[in-house]
Each structure stands twice: as C-alpha cells, then as structure tokens.
Coordinates of C-alpha atoms and ligand atoms in Angstrom, one line a residue:
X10 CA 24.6 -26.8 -11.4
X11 CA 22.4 -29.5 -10.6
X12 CA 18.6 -28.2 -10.1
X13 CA 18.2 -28.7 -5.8
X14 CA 14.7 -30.7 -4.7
X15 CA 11.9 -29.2 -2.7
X16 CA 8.5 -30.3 -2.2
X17 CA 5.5 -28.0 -1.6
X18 CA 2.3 -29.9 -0.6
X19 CA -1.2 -27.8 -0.5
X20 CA -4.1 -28.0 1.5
X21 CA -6.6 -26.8 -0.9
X22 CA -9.8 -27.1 1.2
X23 CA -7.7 -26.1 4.5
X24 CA -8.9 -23.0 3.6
X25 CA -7.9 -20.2 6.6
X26 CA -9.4 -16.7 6.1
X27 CA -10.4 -14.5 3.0
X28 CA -8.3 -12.7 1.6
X29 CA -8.9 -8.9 1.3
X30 CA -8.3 -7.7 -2.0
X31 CA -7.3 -4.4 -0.7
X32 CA -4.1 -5.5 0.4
X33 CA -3.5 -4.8 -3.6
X34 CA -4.3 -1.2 -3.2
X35 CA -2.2 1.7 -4.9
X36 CA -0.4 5.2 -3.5
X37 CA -0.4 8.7 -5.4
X38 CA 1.5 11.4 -3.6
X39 CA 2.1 14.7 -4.9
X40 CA 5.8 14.0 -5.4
X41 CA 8.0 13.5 -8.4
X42 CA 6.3 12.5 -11.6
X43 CA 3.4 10.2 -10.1
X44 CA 0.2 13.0 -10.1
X45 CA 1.9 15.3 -12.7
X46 CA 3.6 13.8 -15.4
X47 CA 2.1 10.2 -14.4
X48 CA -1.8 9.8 -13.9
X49 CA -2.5 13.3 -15.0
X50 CA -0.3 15.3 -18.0
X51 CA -2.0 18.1 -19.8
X52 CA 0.9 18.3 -22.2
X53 CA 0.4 15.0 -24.0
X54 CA -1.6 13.7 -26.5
X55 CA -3.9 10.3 -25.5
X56 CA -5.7 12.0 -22.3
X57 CA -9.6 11.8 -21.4
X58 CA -11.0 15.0 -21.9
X59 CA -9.9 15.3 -17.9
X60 CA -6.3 15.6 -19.0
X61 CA -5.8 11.9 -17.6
X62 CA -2.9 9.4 -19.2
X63 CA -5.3 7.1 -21.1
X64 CA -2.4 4.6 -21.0
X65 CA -2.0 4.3 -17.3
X66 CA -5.4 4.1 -16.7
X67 CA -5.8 1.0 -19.4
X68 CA -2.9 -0.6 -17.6
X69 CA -3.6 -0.4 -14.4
X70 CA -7.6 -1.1 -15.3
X71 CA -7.5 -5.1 -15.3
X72 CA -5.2 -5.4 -11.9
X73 CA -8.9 -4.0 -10.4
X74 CA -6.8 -2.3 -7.7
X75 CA -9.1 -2.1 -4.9
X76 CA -7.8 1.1 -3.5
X77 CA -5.8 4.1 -4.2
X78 CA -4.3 7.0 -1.1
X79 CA -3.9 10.1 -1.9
X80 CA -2.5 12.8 -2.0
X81 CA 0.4 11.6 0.2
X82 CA 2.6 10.6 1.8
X83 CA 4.9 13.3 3.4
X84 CA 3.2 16.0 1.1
X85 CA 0.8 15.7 3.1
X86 CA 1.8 17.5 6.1
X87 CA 1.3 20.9 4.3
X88 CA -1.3 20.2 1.7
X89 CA -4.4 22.0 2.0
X90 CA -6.7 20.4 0.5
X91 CA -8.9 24.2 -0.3
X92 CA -6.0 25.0 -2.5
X93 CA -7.4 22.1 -4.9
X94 CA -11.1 22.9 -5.5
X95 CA -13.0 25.1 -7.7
X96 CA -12.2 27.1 -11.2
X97 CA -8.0 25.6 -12.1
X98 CA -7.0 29.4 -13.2
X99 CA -7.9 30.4 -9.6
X100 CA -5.7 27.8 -7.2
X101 CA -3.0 29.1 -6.0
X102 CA 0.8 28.2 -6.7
X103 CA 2.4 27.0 -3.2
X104 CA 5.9 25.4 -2.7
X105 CA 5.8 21.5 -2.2
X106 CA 8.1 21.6 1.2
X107 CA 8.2 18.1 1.6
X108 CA 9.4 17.2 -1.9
X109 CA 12.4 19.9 -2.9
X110 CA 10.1 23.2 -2.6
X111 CA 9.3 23.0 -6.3
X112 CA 6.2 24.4 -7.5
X113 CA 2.9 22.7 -6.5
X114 CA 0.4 24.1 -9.3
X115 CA -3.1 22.8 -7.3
X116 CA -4.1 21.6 -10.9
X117 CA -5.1 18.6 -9.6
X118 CA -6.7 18.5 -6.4
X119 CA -9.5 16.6 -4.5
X120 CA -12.4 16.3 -7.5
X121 CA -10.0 15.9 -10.4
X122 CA -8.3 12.5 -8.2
X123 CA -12.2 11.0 -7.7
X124 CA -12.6 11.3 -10.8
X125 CA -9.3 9.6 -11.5
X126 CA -10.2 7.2 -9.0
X127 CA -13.8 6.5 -9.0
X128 CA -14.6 7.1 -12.6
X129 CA -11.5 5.6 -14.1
X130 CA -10.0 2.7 -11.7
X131 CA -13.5 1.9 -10.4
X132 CA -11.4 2.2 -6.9
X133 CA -12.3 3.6 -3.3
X134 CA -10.1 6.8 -2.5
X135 CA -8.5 6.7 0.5
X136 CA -7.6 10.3 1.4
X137 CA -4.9 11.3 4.5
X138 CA -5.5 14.2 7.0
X139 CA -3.0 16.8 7.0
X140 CA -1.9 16.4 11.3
X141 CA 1.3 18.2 10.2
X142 CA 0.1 22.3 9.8
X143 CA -3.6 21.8 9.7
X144 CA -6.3 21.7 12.0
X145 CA -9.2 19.7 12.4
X146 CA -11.8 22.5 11.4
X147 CA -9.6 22.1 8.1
X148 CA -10.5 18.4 8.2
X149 CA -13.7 18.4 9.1
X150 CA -14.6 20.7 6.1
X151 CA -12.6 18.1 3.5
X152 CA -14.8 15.6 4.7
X153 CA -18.0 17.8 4.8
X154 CA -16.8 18.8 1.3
X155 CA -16.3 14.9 -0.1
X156 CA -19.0 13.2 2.2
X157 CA -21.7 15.9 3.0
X158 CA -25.3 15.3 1.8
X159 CA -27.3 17.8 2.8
X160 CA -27.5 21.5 2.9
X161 CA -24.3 22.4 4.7
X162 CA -21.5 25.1 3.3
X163 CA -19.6 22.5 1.8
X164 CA -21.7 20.9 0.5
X165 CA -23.3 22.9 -1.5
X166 CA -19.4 24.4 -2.8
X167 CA -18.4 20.6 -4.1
X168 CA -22.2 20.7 -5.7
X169 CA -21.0 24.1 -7.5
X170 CA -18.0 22.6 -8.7
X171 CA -18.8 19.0 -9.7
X172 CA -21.6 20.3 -10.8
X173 CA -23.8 16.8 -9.9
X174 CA -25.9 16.2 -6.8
X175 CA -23.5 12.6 -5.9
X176 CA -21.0 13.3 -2.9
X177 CA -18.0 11.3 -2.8
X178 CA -18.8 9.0 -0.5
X179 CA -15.2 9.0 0.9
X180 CA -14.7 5.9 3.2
X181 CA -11.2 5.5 4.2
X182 CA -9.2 8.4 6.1
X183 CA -5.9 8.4 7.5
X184 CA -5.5 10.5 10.4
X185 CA -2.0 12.1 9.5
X186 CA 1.1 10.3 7.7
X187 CA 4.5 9.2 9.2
X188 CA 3.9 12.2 12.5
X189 CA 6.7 10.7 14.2
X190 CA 9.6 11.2 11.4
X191 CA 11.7 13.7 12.0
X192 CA 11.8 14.9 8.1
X193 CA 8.0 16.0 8.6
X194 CA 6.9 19.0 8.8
X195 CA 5.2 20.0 12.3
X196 CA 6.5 16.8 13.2
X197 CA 4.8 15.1 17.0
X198 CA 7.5 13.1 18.8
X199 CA 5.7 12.6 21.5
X200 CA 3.6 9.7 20.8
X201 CA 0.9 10.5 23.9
X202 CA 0.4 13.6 22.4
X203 CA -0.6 12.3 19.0
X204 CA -2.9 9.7 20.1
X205 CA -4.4 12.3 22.5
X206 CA -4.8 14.6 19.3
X207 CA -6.1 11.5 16.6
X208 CA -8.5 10.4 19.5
X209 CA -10.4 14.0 19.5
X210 CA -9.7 14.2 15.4
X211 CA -11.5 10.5 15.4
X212 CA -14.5 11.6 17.6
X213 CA -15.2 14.5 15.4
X214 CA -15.1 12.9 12.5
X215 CA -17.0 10.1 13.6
X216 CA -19.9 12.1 14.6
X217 CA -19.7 13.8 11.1
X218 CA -19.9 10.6 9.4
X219 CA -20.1 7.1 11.3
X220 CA -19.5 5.3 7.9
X221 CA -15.8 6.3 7.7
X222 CA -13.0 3.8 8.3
X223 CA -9.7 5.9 10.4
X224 CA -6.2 4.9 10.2
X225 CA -4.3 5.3 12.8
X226 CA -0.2 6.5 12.0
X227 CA 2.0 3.8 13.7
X228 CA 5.6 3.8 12.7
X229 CA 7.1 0.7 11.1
X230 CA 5.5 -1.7 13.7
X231 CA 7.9 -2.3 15.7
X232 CA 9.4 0.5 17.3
X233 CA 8.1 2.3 21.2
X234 CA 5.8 4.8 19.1
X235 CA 3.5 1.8 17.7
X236 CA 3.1 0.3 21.1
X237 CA 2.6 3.5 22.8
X238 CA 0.1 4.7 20.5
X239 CA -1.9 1.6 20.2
X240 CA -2.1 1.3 24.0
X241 CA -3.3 4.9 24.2
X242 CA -5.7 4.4 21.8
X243 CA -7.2 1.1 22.1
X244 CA -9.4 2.0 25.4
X245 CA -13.0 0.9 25.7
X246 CA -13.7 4.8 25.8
X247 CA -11.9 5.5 22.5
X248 CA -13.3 2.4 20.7
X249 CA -17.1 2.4 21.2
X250 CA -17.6 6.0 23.1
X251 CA -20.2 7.0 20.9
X252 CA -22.9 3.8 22.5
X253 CA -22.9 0.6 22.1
X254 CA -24.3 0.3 18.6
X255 CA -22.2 2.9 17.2
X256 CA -18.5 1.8 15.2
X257 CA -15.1 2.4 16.8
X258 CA -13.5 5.4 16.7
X259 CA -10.7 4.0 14.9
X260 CA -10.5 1.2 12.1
X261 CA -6.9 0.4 11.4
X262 CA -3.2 0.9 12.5
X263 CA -1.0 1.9 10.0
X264 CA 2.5 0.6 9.8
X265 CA 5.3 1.6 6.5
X266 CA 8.2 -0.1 5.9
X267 CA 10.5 -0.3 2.6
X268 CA 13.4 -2.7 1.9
X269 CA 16.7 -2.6 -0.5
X270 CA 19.7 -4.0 -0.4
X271 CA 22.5 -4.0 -3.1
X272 CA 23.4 -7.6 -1.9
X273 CA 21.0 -10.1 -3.6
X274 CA 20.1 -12.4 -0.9
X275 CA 19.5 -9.6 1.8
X276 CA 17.3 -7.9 -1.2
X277 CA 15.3 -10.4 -1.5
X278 CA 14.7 -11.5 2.4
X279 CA 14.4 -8.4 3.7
X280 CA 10.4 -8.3 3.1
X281 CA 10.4 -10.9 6.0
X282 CA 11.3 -8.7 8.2
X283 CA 7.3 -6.9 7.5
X284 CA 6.1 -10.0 8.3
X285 CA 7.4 -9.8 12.1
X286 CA 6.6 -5.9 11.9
X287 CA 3.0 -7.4 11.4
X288 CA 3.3 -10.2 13.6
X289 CA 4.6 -8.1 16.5
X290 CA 2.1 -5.0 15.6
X291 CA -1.0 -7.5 15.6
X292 CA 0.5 -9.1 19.4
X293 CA 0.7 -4.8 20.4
X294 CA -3.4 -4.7 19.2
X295 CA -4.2 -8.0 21.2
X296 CA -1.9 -6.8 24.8
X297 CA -3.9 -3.8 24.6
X298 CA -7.0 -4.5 23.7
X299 CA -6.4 -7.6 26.9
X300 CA -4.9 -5.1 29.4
X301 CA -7.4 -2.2 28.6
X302 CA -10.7 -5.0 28.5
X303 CA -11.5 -4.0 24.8
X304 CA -13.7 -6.6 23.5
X305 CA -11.1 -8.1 21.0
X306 CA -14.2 -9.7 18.6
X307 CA -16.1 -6.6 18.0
X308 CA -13.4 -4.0 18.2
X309 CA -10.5 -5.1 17.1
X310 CA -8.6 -2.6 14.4
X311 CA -6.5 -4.5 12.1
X312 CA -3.2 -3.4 10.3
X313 CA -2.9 -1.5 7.4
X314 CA 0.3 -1.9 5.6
X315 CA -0.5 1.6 3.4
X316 CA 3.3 2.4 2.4
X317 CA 5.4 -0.7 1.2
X318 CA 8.0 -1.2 -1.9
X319 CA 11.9 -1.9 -2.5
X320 CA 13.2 1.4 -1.9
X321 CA 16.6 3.3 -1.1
X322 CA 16.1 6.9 -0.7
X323 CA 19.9 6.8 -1.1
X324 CA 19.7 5.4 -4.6
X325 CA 16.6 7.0 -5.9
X326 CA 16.4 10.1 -3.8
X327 CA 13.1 11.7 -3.1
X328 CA 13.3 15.4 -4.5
X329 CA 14.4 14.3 -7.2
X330 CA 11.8 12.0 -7.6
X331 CA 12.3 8.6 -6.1
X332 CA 12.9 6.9 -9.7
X333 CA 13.5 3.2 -8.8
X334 CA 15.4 1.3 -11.3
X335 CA 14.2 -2.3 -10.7
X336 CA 16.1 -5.2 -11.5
X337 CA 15.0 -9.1 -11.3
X338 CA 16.6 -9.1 -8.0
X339 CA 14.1 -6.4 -6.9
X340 CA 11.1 -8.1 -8.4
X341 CA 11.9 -11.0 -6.7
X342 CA 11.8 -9.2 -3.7
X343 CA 8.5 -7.8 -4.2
X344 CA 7.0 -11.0 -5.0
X345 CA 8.2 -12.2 -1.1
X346 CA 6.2 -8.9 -0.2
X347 CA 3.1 -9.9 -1.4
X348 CA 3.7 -13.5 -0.7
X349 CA 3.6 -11.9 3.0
X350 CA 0.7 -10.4 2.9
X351 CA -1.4 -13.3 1.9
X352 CA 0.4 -15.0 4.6
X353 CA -0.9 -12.7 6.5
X354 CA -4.2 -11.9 5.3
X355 CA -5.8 -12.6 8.5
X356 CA -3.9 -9.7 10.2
X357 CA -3.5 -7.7 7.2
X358 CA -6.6 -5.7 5.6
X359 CA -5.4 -3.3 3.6
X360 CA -1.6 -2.6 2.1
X361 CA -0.9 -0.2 -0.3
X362 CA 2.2 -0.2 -2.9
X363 CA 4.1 2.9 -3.0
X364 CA 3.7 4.4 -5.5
X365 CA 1.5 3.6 -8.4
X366 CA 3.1 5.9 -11.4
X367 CA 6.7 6.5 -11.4
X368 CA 7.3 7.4 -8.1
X369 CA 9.6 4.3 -6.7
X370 CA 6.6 2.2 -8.7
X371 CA 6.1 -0.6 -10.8
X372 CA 4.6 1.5 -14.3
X373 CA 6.6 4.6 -15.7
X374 CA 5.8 7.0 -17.9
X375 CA 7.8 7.9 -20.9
X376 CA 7.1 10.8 -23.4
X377 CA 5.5 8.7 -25.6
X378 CA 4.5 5.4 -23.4
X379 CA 4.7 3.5 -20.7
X380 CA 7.4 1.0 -19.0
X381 CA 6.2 -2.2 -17.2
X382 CA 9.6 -3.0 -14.6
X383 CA 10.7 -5.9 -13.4
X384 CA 8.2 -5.4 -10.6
X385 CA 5.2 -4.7 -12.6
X386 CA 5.2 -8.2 -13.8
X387 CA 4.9 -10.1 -10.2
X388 CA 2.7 -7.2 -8.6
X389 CA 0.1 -7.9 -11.7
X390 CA 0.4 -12.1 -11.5
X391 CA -0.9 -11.4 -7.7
X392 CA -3.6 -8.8 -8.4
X393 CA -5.2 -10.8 -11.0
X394 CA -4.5 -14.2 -9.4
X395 CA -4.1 -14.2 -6.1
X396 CA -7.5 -13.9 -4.0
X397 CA -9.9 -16.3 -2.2
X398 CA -9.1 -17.6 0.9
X399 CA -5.8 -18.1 2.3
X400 CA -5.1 -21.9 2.4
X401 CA -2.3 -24.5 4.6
X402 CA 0.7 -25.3 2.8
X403 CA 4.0 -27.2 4.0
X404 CA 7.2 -26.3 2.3
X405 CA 10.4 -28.5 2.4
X406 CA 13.7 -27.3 0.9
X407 CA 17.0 -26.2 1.8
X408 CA 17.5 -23.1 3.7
X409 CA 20.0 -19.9 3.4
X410 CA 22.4 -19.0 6.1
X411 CA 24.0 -15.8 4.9
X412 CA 23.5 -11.7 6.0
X413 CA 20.1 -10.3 6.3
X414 CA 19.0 -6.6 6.2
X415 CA 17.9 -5.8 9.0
X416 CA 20.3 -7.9 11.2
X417 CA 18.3 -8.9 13.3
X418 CA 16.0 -11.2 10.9
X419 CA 18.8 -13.3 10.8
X420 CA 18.4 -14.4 14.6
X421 CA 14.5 -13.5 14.5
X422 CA 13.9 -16.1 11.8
X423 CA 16.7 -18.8 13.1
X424 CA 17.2 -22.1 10.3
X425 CA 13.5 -21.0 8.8
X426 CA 15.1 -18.9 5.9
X427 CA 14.1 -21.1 3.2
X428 CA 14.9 -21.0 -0.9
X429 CA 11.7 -20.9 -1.6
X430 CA 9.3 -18.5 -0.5
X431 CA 5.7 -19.1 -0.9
X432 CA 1.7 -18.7 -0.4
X433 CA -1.5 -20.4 -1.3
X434 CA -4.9 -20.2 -1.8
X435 CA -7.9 -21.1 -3.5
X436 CA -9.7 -18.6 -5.5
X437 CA -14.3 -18.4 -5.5
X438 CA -14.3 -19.7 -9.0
X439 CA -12.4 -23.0 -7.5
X440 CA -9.0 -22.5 -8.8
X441 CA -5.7 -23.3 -6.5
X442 CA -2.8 -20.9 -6.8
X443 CA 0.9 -21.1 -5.3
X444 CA 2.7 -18.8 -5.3
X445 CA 6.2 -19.3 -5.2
X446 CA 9.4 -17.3 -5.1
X447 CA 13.3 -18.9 -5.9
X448 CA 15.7 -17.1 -4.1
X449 CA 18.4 -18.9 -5.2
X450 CA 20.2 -16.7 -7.3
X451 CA 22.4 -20.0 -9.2
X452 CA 20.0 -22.9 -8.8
X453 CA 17.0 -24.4 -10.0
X454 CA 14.2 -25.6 -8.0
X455 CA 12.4 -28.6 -8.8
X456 CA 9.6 -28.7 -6.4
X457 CA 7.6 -31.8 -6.1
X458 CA 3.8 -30.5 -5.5
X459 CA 1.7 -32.6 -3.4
X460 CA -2.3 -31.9 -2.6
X461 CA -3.0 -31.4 -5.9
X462 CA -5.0 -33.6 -7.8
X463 CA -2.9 -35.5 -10.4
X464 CA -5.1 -35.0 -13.6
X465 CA -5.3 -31.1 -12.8
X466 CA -4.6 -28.8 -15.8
X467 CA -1.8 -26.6 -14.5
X468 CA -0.8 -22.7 -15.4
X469 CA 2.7 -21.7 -14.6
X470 CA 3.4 -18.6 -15.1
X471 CA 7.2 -17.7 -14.8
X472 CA 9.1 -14.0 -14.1
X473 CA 12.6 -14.9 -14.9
X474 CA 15.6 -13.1 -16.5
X475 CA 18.8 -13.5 -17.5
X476 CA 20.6 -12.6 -14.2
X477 CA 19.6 -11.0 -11.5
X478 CA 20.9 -7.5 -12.4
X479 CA 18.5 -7.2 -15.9
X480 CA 15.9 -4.9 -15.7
X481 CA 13.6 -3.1 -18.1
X482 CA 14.4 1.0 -18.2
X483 CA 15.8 0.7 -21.7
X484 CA 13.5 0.2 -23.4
X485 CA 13.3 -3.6 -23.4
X486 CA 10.7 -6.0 -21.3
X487 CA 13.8 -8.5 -20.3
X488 CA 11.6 -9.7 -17.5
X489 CA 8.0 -10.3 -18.0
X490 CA 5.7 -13.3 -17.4
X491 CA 5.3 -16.3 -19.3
X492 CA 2.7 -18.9 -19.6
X493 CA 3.2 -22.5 -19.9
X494 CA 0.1 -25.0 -19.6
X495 CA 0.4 -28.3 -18.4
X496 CA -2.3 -30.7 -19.2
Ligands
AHR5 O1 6.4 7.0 -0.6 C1 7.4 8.0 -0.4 C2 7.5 8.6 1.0 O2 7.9 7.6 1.9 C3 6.1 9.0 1.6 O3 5.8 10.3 1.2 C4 6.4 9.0 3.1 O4 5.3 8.7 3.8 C5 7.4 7.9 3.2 O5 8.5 8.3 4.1

C-alpha cells in the first residue's frame, strides 16, 4: 500500500509550559508479583544485601523516574502500615483482602520501600493513607514515623529501626485510593462525606507537617464524585485556613483511568479519552475555585494522573496478578498516553504508570531475568527524552472514522481523530523532540516536518514490529527501539 502524506510543522521556540518530569513517575502495590517477586525477592541470587532485584533496579535506574506510590492501590484500604516496621521475624502475617486473601508476609514495609526508593531509584516516595479501615491517629503516626524530627514517640521508634538520625522526609501523601469503588473495602459513596473526612485528615496533617503535598481521591475525572468532591473541597476555608502565608490544605486531585480494547483502532485511541478526563477535571478545579472565590493563581491544585496503563481486568485478572501480555498494538497505545500528558503538561503534574514490576507493567521478572514488553520500549524513549518545555505543533493528515472505546470519544472528538498522534518539545540542553505515534495499522506515514532547521542532525528512534499482535513474553525482544541518524 502506498505510504499516505502528513506534514508536522514545529514551533520550537513556541515554547508553552515546563514540563514536570513527574508525570514519568512509577506505582508499587502490594499485589501480585510487583513488591514480592518483583523489586524485592529474598529467594534469588543478584540482590543488594536488602534482598532487592539488582536487575530491576539497573533497569529502571537511567529512566530517572521521578516518583514511585506505594504501597497501593486497593491494598491500601487495609494495610497498616505498623504491621511493616521493626525486627522482620516479628511482623505479623495478615490476609491481603483486596488482592485474593493470600498471605501478606509484612516483609517489606515502610523502611525497606525508602530504601528501595530513595537509596536505589534516587526517587521521592509517594505514600497513600489507608481512608478504607484506618483512622487518622493511624495516619498521623505514619507520617510522625517517616517525617518526625524531633523527640516524639515515633520518632524515636523509626530512629531504633533505621538505626540513623535522617527522617524520610516524605513529601507526597494521598489521602485514601479509589474510596468511591464499590470493590473497596470500607468503601465511602457518599462523596460529601469523603471530602468532609479528607478536609479534617488534610488539616491534621498539615499542621504536623506544612511541607507535605495531599492528593485528593477523585474518580476517573469525569464522573458526579470528581465534581462533587472538588466543589466541596476547593473553599477559601479549606485552601489557605491555616493564614495567609501558610500552603493549601490540599495539593492535587487525583483521577485513574485504564484503557484496552481487543480491536486495534479503539486500543490505540482510547487514551484520548484521559485527555478529556483531564480537560473536563481541570474546567471542575477552575468552576470551583470561580464559584467559591478561591484565588485561582496561588491556590490552584492541579491533577494527578497517579493510576494509568492498558489494562483489562477481564484479561489479566487482578488476584491472580494482573499479568498484562503487551503486544505492539498496546505499546502503541501507551505511547498516545504519554503523548497526552505532555499535551497536557500544563494541567498535569504528576502521573504515575501502573505498575512498575510485573503488575499490568512494562518490566517482568523471570526466574532468572528480566522482560522488557512491548511497552517498556516507548515508556523509556519518553523518560529519557521527552522533557523541557511543552512546545506548538500543527499536524496535517488523514483522520479515522471507525468505533471508539468509550463511545462517546467518537462524538467528543468529532473529525479530529487523526493517524498520527503526536507531542513536542524542546529539551534544556536545546534539543527538539516529536513525538509521534502511527495508528494506522496498514500504512505508512511519510510526514513532511516543517520548523526544523534544514541542516539539523536528526535521531529517529523507531518501536515497530511485525504486526500488531507481536509481543515479547517468549522470550524474544520482537519490538524494541531502533536508532537511525540522519545527518
Ligand atoms: O493498579 C491496580 C489497581 O487498579 C489498583 O490497586 C486500584 O487502585 C485500581 O483499581
């Protein structure tokens, strides 16, 4: 089939906001194989002397991820986080109700994931507040436990088991995961109720620690629980209570969505339909900071995407550990992800892949190794390339017509559902990169670039396959990048 034409033309010094590196940051949960099995496995030989995969951590090392949550996730409704400190042979053994009721061991807990984090990935932890069955004095004592300084109870206890001086310095919390899902545990439907609860959480911890950055749980951005929760919490009282010089009492609205389709072209579009969950969840932020007179400049929480991937729970089913298979199709669909968030880097500040090891993930771990998917190959072009500040671009090529997953993109996005999906920036060390996704499962692109000087040495990198189907779970890297240089 003849290749179809296209031309991108860049604005490289249209530069329009930074982009945060944290919208590369990673998930662990205590489900499946991603803490036991993945980052951590006591059975196998090539660990730091913490028990820690030396493999994932050298793989993951140069995509500098910015940011991992832990410890989940749905887990986190019954996690306490107690059961994970002090001397291993004395943690108790509880049942992990949110992933299949197998055994939880508590082998690795809160100082064994710093040091996973910190010491290893050179990351910021992110850590999520159980809102499911625990309490806030539960909370308040994590937090006094990672963040504490001085002389207090629990500070002294994380001094006795570190055993250095250095707290954790814990910035980012999340107060809860997913509340509103029916499959939690101590689930809150009522959405008043939660913000009532993660307003008197927030003013807590705020006064404990003014340094810490909240999350607030929206749904999936779109739905009456993000709007309702948002315009609850985004009051002149709840953002800057504390005086006039003091942070607000929350930092960030969460919003989770994953995407899957067996159908190629709905596979691949469906990330679009995050970009209106962030479009409409920033135009909820700005109604209510305008109808509740919250100074939008100062106060203004952004999003944060913290649970996003190709997933069907139907195909890789969570107690058994959420095992994605991911073909080129799928890795082209992540690559229209991430293309969205630089897109929308001026709304987004922080997203985080779920997972990092294993779990519906990028990197698996074998007995004896490690398997990069079809995934793993985009998600690393972007981590190690994509950064700067967001820049103008203006694409012209054919469109598609077909399904969409959700429906309703199809009518949301009207003609504008184009081959080629794509981003730009430019990068501090004065590089351009475009990022640029074919759809098309038959034809070939050839996109004219414009805005580019002429004489420019040029990088392609490429993540093809065979077909759409291939993927790399047997044993063979079918699709990986390639580098072509064009002087
Ligand atoms: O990432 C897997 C699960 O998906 C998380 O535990 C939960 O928050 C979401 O439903």
């Amino acid at each position: 089939m003849a290749p179809q034409t296209a031309s991108i033309h860049v604005f490289p010094s249209h530069r329009l906001n930074p982009i945060n590196r944290a919208i590369y940051s990673g998930f662990t949960e205590h489900m499946g194989r991603c803490i036991y099995g993945g980052i951590y496995d006591p059975n196998k030989s090539l660990l730091t002397p913490d028990s820690l995969r030396k493999d994932i951590i050298s793989t993951l090392e140069p995509l500098d991820i910015p940011i991992f949550r832990y410890p989940g996730g749905n887990f986190t409704a019954t996690y306490h986080w107690q059961d994970g400190i002090g001397p291993v042979e004395h943690r108790p053994k509880r049942l992990n109700l949110a992933w299949g009721g197998q055994i939880e061991t508590n082998e690795f807990g809160t100082n064994e994931f710093i040091v996973w984090c910190r010491d290893h990935m050179h990351a910021e932890p992110y850590l999520c507040l159980n809102m499911g069955t625990g309490t806030l004095v539960d909370a308040l004592a994590w937090i006094e436990y990672c963040n504490a300084t001085g002389d207090s109870y629990y500070a002294k206890l994380r001094r006795e088991h570190t055993g250095h001086d250095r707290p954790h310095s814990v910035k980012y919390w999340g107060l809860g995961n997913e509340v509103w899902g029916p499959w939690q545990i101590a689930q809150t439907s009522d959405p008043k109720i939660y913000a009532e609860t993660a307003m008197q959480w927030a003013k807590a911890i705020k006064l404990l620690d003014p340094e810490i950055k909240l999350v607030l749980c929206g749904s999936d951005g779109m739905q009456q629980w993000d709007w309702e929760v948002i315009r609850q919490y985004i009051q002149p009282a709840t953002m800057s209570d504390l005086g006039v010089n003091q942070p607000p009492l929350v930092d960030y609205v969460s919003i989770h969505m994953y995407t899957a389709s067996e159908d190629h072209y709905e596979n691949v579009f469906a990330p679009l339909a995050a970009e209106r969950a962030i479009e409409t969840t920033s135009c909820l932020i700005d109604l209510a900071c305008v109808e509740n007179k919250v100074p939008m400049a100062q106060l203004r929480p952004t999003i944060c995407f913290d649970e996003w991937n190709v997933w069907d729970p139907k195909r890789a089913v969570g107690s058994t550990g959420a095992e994605e298979r991911y073909t080129l199709s799928d890795a082209l669909a992540v690559g229209v992800w991430l293309n969205v968030f630089v897109r929308q880097s001026e709304r987004v500040s922080m997203a985080c892949i779920a997972q990092s090891v294993n779990v519906i993930s990028p990197l698996m771990t074998t007995r004896d190794g490690i398997v990069k998917q079809t995934s793993w190959w985009v998600y690393g072009l972007f981590c190690r390339f994509v950064k700067g500040h967001r820049v103008n671009f203006v694409v012209d090529c054919g469109t598609y017509r077909g399904s969409t997953k959700p429906d309703w993109l199809r009518d949301a996005r009207g003609t504008i559902m184009r081959w080629l999906d794509v981003s730009a920036c430019t990068t501090d060390d004065g590089y351009c990169v475009v990022c640029v996704v074919n759809i098309h499962k038959e034809q070939d692109i050839q996109a004219d670039f414009g805005g580019v000087p002429s004489a420019t040495e040029v990088a392609v990198y490429t993540v093809t396959g065979e077909n759409i189907d291939v993927n790399n779970m047997d044993g063979e890297e079918k699709v990986q990048d390639k580098l072509v240089v064009i002087m």
